[in-house]
Amino acid sequence: MTRVFVPTPLRPYAGGQAAVEVSAATVGEALGALTARHPDLRKHLYAEDGRLRAFVNVYRNEEDVRYLQKDATPLREGDTLSIVPSIAGGR
Amino acid sequence: MLRIDPQLLQDLRRHGEETYPHECCGVLVGRRAGEDRVVASVVRCGNAQGDRLHDRYTIDPRELLRIEKLSRSRAQEIVGFYHSHPDHPARWSQTDLAEAHWLGCSYLVTRVAAGRAEVTNAFLLAGSGEEDKRFVDEEIRIEGAGPEPARAGGGMP
């Protein structure tokens, strides 16, 4: 099982949970399982073209999956996934 | 409403003075109490914005990841963020709104003029998604039983 950590702003769309356990072999499968269980999360994570929104960072343990194999990044038993929306701005 | 101890507020304001003329940034960790966000600690972050430190800020997601983990271990959560506007009003900007994605969190902006922190304002990121998100003025309630705050030369809002 993989534990997916849901950030504060997305918890209302994940049944109020801070973490969701899914069974998945890759990051793509894990996010698919997460959004299948909590469909309201989909629009927050994916743009209309089906791609992960640019400001949504996904980490397998401590590593950004963009720099691994993105959706195809494999998951091992005990890995965690963290969804981390970006923080930026300026005057 | 955002509820914060005077020393914590002072700390994030001082951060903006220390990084002037660059923008500072950081994370507010605490808990929710009904409609309020209650700040338990202020975590200073580095400005990961590479080339426009004077008018842009970015918090490295790895730093956020670390803060999230720390929050969880304390049974707390991220309730907001802060940054400074060097020589610019303490109002959210279009860039701030475009780059804000933590719905339901507080965003604090401190005007730092000529190296001194002036007004600090809070804005709640309201809405249900990217399409209708908006900043709403939020009251800052200064409260807490901390030691006497160091206000000398502070110029609190």
mmCIF file of C-alpha atoms in Angstrom:
data_model
loop_
_atom_site.group_PDB
_atom_site.id
_atom_site.type_symbol
_atom_site.label_atom_id
_atom_site.label_comp_id
_atom_site.label_asym_id
_atom_site.label_seq_id
_atom_site.Cartn_x
_atom_site.Cartn_y
_atom_site.Cartn_z
ATOM 1 C CA MET A 1 0.000 0.000 0.000
ATOM 2 C CA THR A 2 1.073 3.565 -0.629
ATOM 3 C CA ARG A 3 0.092 6.383 1.652
ATOM 4 C CA VAL A 4 -0.790 9.567 -0.235
ATOM 5 C CA PHE A 5 -0.573 12.729 1.857
ATOM 6 C CA VAL A 6 -3.212 15.296 0.956
ATOM 7 C CA PRO A 7 -2.381 18.954 1.625
ATOM 8 C CA THR A 8 -4.619 21.162 3.758
ATOM 9 C CA PRO A 9 -6.531 22.867 0.903
ATOM 10 C CA LEU A 10 -7.443 19.589 -0.792
ATOM 11 C CA ARG A 11 -8.626 17.706 2.280
ATOM 12 C CA PRO A 12 -12.236 18.872 1.927
ATOM 13 C CA TYR A 13 -12.247 17.066 -1.436
ATOM 14 C CA ALA A 14 -10.752 13.889 0.046
ATOM 15 C CA GLY A 15 -13.353 13.258 2.716
ATOM 16 C CA GLY A 16 -11.472 15.476 5.143
ATOM 17 C CA GLN A 17 -8.570 13.038 5.297
ATOM 18 C CA ALA A 18 -4.928 14.053 5.593
ATOM 19 C CA ALA A 19 -3.770 10.780 4.063
ATOM 20 C CA VAL A 20 -5.314 8.142 1.835
ATOM 21 C CA GLU A 21 -3.998 4.594 1.383
ATOM 22 C CA VAL A 22 -4.016 3.234 -2.149
ATOM 23 C CA SER A 23 -2.742 0.114 -3.831
ATOM 24 C CA ALA A 24 -0.656 1.067 -6.857
ATOM 25 C CA ALA A 25 2.524 0.130 -8.718
ATOM 26 C CA THR A 26 3.224 3.584 -10.140
ATOM 27 C CA VAL A 27 2.622 7.226 -9.271
ATOM 28 C CA GLY A 28 0.073 7.492 -12.091
ATOM 29 C CA GLU A 29 -1.843 4.511 -10.747
ATOM 30 C CA ALA A 30 -1.771 5.923 -7.238
ATOM 31 C CA LEU A 31 -3.166 9.295 -8.320
ATOM 32 C CA GLY A 32 -5.710 7.456 -10.486
ATOM 33 C CA ALA A 33 -6.837 5.386 -7.517
ATOM 34 C CA LEU A 34 -6.975 8.484 -5.327
ATOM 35 C CA THR A 35 -9.144 10.453 -7.759
ATOM 36 C CA ALA A 36 -11.327 7.405 -8.475
ATOM 37 C CA ARG A 37 -12.110 7.248 -4.771
ATOM 38 C CA HIS A 38 -12.414 11.027 -4.426
ATOM 39 C CA PRO A 39 -13.562 12.363 -7.825
ATOM 40 C CA ASP A 40 -13.801 15.952 -6.544
ATOM 41 C CA LEU A 41 -10.024 15.992 -6.274
ATOM 42 C CA ARG A 42 -9.600 15.555 -10.011
ATOM 43 C CA LYS A 43 -10.187 19.147 -11.082
ATOM 44 C CA HIS A 44 -7.789 20.374 -8.413
ATOM 45 C CA LEU A 45 -4.980 18.115 -9.567
ATOM 46 C CA TYR A 46 -5.473 17.974 -13.330
ATOM 47 C CA ALA A 47 -5.975 20.635 -15.990
ATOM 48 C CA GLU A 48 -8.626 20.166 -18.684
ATOM 49 C CA ASP A 49 -6.055 18.559 -20.988
ATOM 50 C CA GLY A 50 -5.610 15.790 -18.430
ATOM 51 C CA ARG A 51 -2.140 16.852 -17.365
ATOM 52 C CA LEU A 52 -1.165 17.437 -13.793
ATOM 53 C CA ARG A 53 -1.512 21.158 -13.089
ATOM 54 C CA ALA A 54 1.783 23.006 -13.241
ATOM 55 C CA PHE A 55 1.561 24.151 -9.622
ATOM 56 C CA VAL A 56 0.917 20.647 -8.273
ATOM 57 C CA ASN A 57 4.134 19.039 -7.101
ATOM 58 C CA VAL A 58 4.128 15.329 -6.369
ATOM 59 C CA TYR A 59 6.859 13.779 -4.295
ATOM 60 C CA ARG A 60 7.689 10.109 -3.912
ATOM 61 C CA ASN A 61 9.213 10.132 -0.466
ATOM 62 C CA GLU A 62 11.638 13.092 -0.790
ATOM 63 C CA GLU A 63 11.884 13.185 -4.585
ATOM 64 C CA ASP A 64 9.921 15.231 -7.113
ATOM 65 C CA VAL A 65 8.433 12.719 -9.561
ATOM 66 C CA ARG A 66 8.992 15.214 -12.406
ATOM 67 C CA TYR A 67 12.669 14.381 -12.099
ATOM 68 C CA LEU A 68 12.029 10.652 -11.833
ATOM 69 C CA GLN A 69 9.705 8.983 -14.327
ATOM 70 C CA LYS A 70 6.661 11.207 -13.738
ATOM 71 C CA ASP A 71 3.466 9.084 -13.832
ATOM 72 C CA ALA A 72 5.508 5.971 -14.585
ATOM 73 C CA THR A 73 7.600 6.379 -11.437
ATOM 74 C CA PRO A 74 7.446 3.001 -9.683
ATOM 75 C CA LEU A 75 6.215 2.638 -6.121
ATOM 76 C CA ARG A 76 7.498 0.126 -3.625
ATOM 77 C CA GLU A 77 5.783 -1.085 -0.510
ATOM 78 C CA GLY A 78 6.115 1.591 2.139
ATOM 79 C CA ASP A 79 6.731 4.499 -0.235
ATOM 80 C CA THR A 80 4.761 7.645 0.465
ATOM 81 C CA LEU A 81 3.415 10.175 -1.991
ATOM 82 C CA SER A 82 2.969 13.814 -1.056
ATOM 83 C CA ILE A 83 0.945 16.337 -3.017
ATOM 84 C CA VAL A 84 2.400 19.806 -2.482
ATOM 85 C CA PRO A 85 0.829 22.798 -4.257
ATOM 86 C CA SER A 86 3.420 25.484 -4.929
ATOM 87 C CA ILE A 87 3.774 28.716 -2.994
ATOM 88 C CA ALA A 88 4.915 31.821 -4.825
ATOM 89 C CA GLY A 89 3.973 35.403 -5.561
ATOM 90 C CA GLY A 90 5.305 38.895 -5.388
ATOM 91 C CA ARG A 91 4.287 42.471 -5.710
ATOM 92 C CA MET B 1 -9.975 35.443 11.249
ATOM 93 C CA LEU B 2 -6.280 34.805 11.823
ATOM 94 C CA ARG B 3 -5.247 34.526 15.463
ATOM 95 C CA ILE B 4 -1.580 35.021 16.224
ATOM 96 C CA ASP B 5 0.674 35.646 19.196
ATOM 97 C CA PRO B 6 2.275 39.116 19.106
ATOM 98 C CA GLN B 7 5.790 37.691 19.188
ATOM 99 C CA LEU B 8 5.111 35.447 16.213
ATOM 100 C CA LEU B 9 3.706 38.380 14.275
ATOM 101 C CA GLN B 10 6.720 40.415 15.246
ATOM 102 C CA ASP B 11 9.009 37.619 14.091
ATOM 103 C CA LEU B 12 7.569 37.423 10.592
ATOM 104 C CA ARG B 13 7.627 41.207 10.297
ATOM 105 C CA ARG B 14 11.266 41.278 11.406
ATOM 106 C CA HIS B 15 12.028 38.647 8.771
ATOM 107 C CA GLY B 16 10.938 41.158 6.119
ATOM 108 C CA GLU B 17 13.246 43.763 7.598
ATOM 109 C CA GLU B 18 16.173 41.357 7.605
ATOM 110 C CA THR B 19 15.788 40.375 3.961
ATOM 111 C CA TYR B 20 15.033 43.911 2.726
ATOM 112 C CA PRO B 21 15.270 44.949 -0.107
ATOM 113 C CA HIS B 22 14.415 41.377 -1.005
ATOM 114 C CA GLU B 23 11.094 39.706 -0.298
ATOM 115 C CA CYS B 24 10.969 37.308 2.624
ATOM 116 C CA CYS B 25 8.623 34.342 2.849
ATOM 117 C CA GLY B 26 7.546 31.688 5.280
ATOM 118 C CA VAL B 27 4.851 29.367 6.522
ATOM 119 C CA LEU B 28 2.304 29.645 9.328
ATOM 120 C CA VAL B 29 1.715 26.372 11.142
ATOM 121 C CA GLY B 30 -1.096 25.828 13.594
ATOM 122 C CA ARG B 31 -4.662 24.651 13.713
ATOM 123 C CA ARG B 32 -8.130 25.540 12.610
ATOM 124 C CA ALA B 33 -10.742 26.560 15.148
ATOM 125 C CA GLY B 34 -14.075 26.850 13.395
ATOM 126 C CA GLU B 35 -13.629 29.541 10.779
ATOM 127 C CA ASP B 36 -10.404 30.800 12.380
ATOM 128 C CA ARG B 37 -6.820 29.879 11.744
ATOM 129 C CA VAL B 38 -4.713 29.861 14.896
ATOM 130 C CA VAL B 39 -0.957 30.228 14.409
ATOM 131 C CA ALA B 40 1.245 28.134 16.691
ATOM 132 C CA SER B 41 4.552 28.724 14.950
ATOM 133 C CA VAL B 42 6.136 30.716 12.154
ATOM 134 C CA VAL B 43 8.602 28.896 9.938
ATOM 135 C CA ARG B 44 10.989 31.104 8.013
ATOM 136 C CA CYS B 45 11.803 29.928 4.512
ATOM 137 C CA GLY B 46 14.455 30.923 2.037
ATOM 138 C CA ASN B 47 13.327 32.790 -1.074
ATOM 139 C CA ALA B 48 13.936 30.229 -3.810
ATOM 140 C CA GLN B 49 13.094 32.756 -6.528
ATOM 141 C CA GLY B 50 16.291 32.885 -8.479
ATOM 142 C CA ASP B 51 16.639 36.244 -10.174
ATOM 143 C CA ARG B 52 13.904 38.612 -8.940
ATOM 144 C CA LEU B 53 14.306 38.513 -5.178
ATOM 145 C CA HIS B 54 13.212 42.144 -4.814
ATOM 146 C CA ASP B 55 9.701 41.606 -6.179
ATOM 147 C CA ARG B 56 9.025 37.849 -6.294
ATOM 148 C CA TYR B 57 9.129 34.951 -3.878
ATOM 149 C CA THR B 58 8.979 31.201 -4.140
ATOM 150 C CA ILE B 59 9.118 28.626 -1.385
ATOM 151 C CA ASP B 60 10.970 25.493 -2.414
ATOM 152 C CA PRO B 61 8.397 22.648 -2.413
ATOM 153 C CA ARG B 62 10.939 20.459 -0.634
ATOM 154 C CA GLU B 63 10.893 22.947 2.196
ATOM 155 C CA LEU B 64 7.085 22.785 2.239
ATOM 156 C CA LEU B 65 7.282 19.012 2.316
ATOM 157 C CA ARG B 66 9.558 19.192 5.346
ATOM 158 C CA ILE B 67 7.235 21.661 7.095
ATOM 159 C CA GLU B 68 4.193 19.504 6.348
ATOM 160 C CA LYS B 69 5.935 16.536 7.911
ATOM 161 C CA LEU B 70 6.896 18.548 10.963
ATOM 162 C CA SER B 71 3.321 19.836 11.282
ATOM 163 C CA ARG B 72 1.893 16.341 11.104
ATOM 164 C CA SER B 73 4.252 15.160 13.828
ATOM 165 C CA ARG B 74 2.840 17.898 16.068
ATOM 166 C CA ALA B 75 -0.765 17.161 15.052
ATOM 167 C CA GLN B 76 -0.860 20.577 13.406
ATOM 168 C CA GLU B 77 -1.174 21.755 9.829
ATOM 169 C CA ILE B 78 -0.148 24.533 7.480
ATOM 170 C CA VAL B 79 -2.692 27.328 7.951
ATOM 171 C CA GLY B 80 -1.068 30.105 5.959
ATOM 172 C CA PHE B 81 1.926 31.855 4.462
ATOM 173 C CA TYR B 82 3.582 35.223 4.672
ATOM 174 C CA HIS B 83 5.782 37.382 2.500
ATOM 175 C CA SER B 84 6.936 40.977 2.341
ATOM 176 C CA HIS B 85 6.486 43.714 -0.218
ATOM 177 C CA PRO B 86 9.618 45.881 -0.118
ATOM 178 C CA ASP B 87 8.617 49.524 -0.710
ATOM 179 C CA HIS B 88 5.208 48.434 -1.934
ATOM 180 C CA PRO B 89 1.734 48.380 -0.323
ATOM 181 C CA ALA B 90 0.658 45.585 2.012
ATOM 182 C CA ARG B 91 -1.981 44.433 -0.444
ATOM 183 C CA TRP B 92 -2.092 41.268 -2.498
ATOM 184 C CA SER B 93 -0.974 41.658 -6.088
ATOM 185 C CA GLN B 94 -2.216 39.989 -9.255
ATOM 186 C CA THR B 95 0.924 37.842 -9.136
ATOM 187 C CA ASP B 96 0.066 36.843 -5.565
ATOM 188 C CA LEU B 97 -3.410 35.752 -6.621
ATOM 189 C CA ALA B 98 -2.273 33.945 -9.757
ATOM 190 C CA GLU B 99 0.300 31.994 -7.747
ATOM 191 C CA ALA B 100 -1.936 31.260 -4.740
ATOM 192 C CA HIS B 101 -3.285 27.726 -4.620
ATOM 193 C CA TRP B 102 -3.808 26.926 -0.959
ATOM 194 C CA LEU B 103 -7.547 27.545 -0.681
ATOM 195 C CA GLY B 104 -8.733 28.189 2.835
ATOM 196 C CA CYS B 105 -5.321 29.401 3.971
ATOM 197 C CA SER B 106 -4.242 32.876 5.110
ATOM 198 C CA TYR B 107 -1.751 34.920 3.130
ATOM 199 C CA LEU B 108 -0.033 37.690 5.067
ATOM 200 C CA VAL B 109 1.658 40.600 3.333
ATOM 201 C CA THR B 110 3.903 43.078 5.152
ATOM 202 C CA ARG B 111 4.923 46.379 3.630
ATOM 203 C CA VAL B 112 8.594 47.012 4.380
ATOM 204 C CA ALA B 113 9.525 50.608 3.610
ATOM 205 C CA ALA B 114 13.165 51.652 3.631
ATOM 206 C CA GLY B 115 13.986 48.574 5.684
ATOM 207 C CA ARG B 116 11.260 48.959 8.318
ATOM 208 C CA ALA B 117 8.179 46.775 8.581
ATOM 209 C CA GLU B 118 5.019 48.881 8.410
ATOM 210 C CA VAL B 119 1.527 47.495 7.884
ATOM 211 C CA THR B 120 0.818 43.759 7.867
ATOM 212 C CA ASN B 121 -2.442 42.649 6.291
ATOM 213 C CA ALA B 122 -4.005 39.204 6.020
ATOM 214 C CA PHE B 123 -6.022 37.804 3.158
ATOM 215 C CA LEU B 124 -7.932 34.546 3.095
ATOM 216 C CA LEU B 125 -7.765 32.620 -0.179
ATOM 217 C CA ALA B 126 -11.462 31.887 -0.696
ATOM 218 C CA GLY B 127 -13.285 29.970 -3.413
ATOM 219 C CA SER B 128 -13.638 26.367 -4.472
ATOM 220 C CA GLY B 129 -10.969 26.135 -7.165
ATOM 221 C CA GLU B 130 -8.710 27.898 -9.633
ATOM 222 C CA GLU B 131 -11.680 29.322 -11.513
ATOM 223 C CA ASP B 132 -13.279 31.259 -8.675
ATOM 224 C CA LYS B 133 -10.443 31.744 -6.197
ATOM 225 C CA ARG B 134 -10.152 35.200 -4.684
ATOM 226 C CA PHE B 135 -8.526 36.988 -1.778
ATOM 227 C CA VAL B 136 -10.809 38.242 0.979
ATOM 228 C CA ASP B 137 -9.608 40.731 3.603
ATOM 229 C CA GLU B 138 -9.094 38.901 6.872
ATOM 230 C CA GLU B 139 -8.907 40.256 10.397
ATOM 231 C CA ILE B 140 -5.717 39.618 12.345
ATOM 232 C CA ARG B 141 -6.423 39.110 16.026
ATOM 233 C CA ILE B 142 -3.316 39.472 18.122
ATOM 234 C CA GLU B 143 -3.601 37.201 21.106
ATOM 235 C CA GLY B 144 -1.602 34.834 23.231
ATOM 236 C CA ALA B 145 0.064 34.564 26.568
ATOM 237 C CA GLY B 146 3.633 34.930 25.400
ATOM 238 C CA PRO B 147 6.176 37.152 27.146
ATOM 239 C CA GLU B 148 5.984 40.888 26.731
ATOM 240 C CA PRO B 149 6.426 41.545 23.002
ATOM 241 C CA ALA B 150 9.372 43.664 21.916
ATOM 242 C CA ARG B 151 7.599 46.528 20.254
ATOM 243 C CA ALA B 152 10.319 49.119 20.424
ATOM 244 C CA GLY B 153 10.560 50.677 17.015
ATOM 245 C CA GLY B 154 8.048 48.153 15.809
ATOM 246 C CA GLY B 155 5.245 50.246 14.405
ATOM 247 C CA MET B 156 2.626 47.544 14.656
ATOM 248 C CA PRO B 157 -0.294 47.811 12.262
#
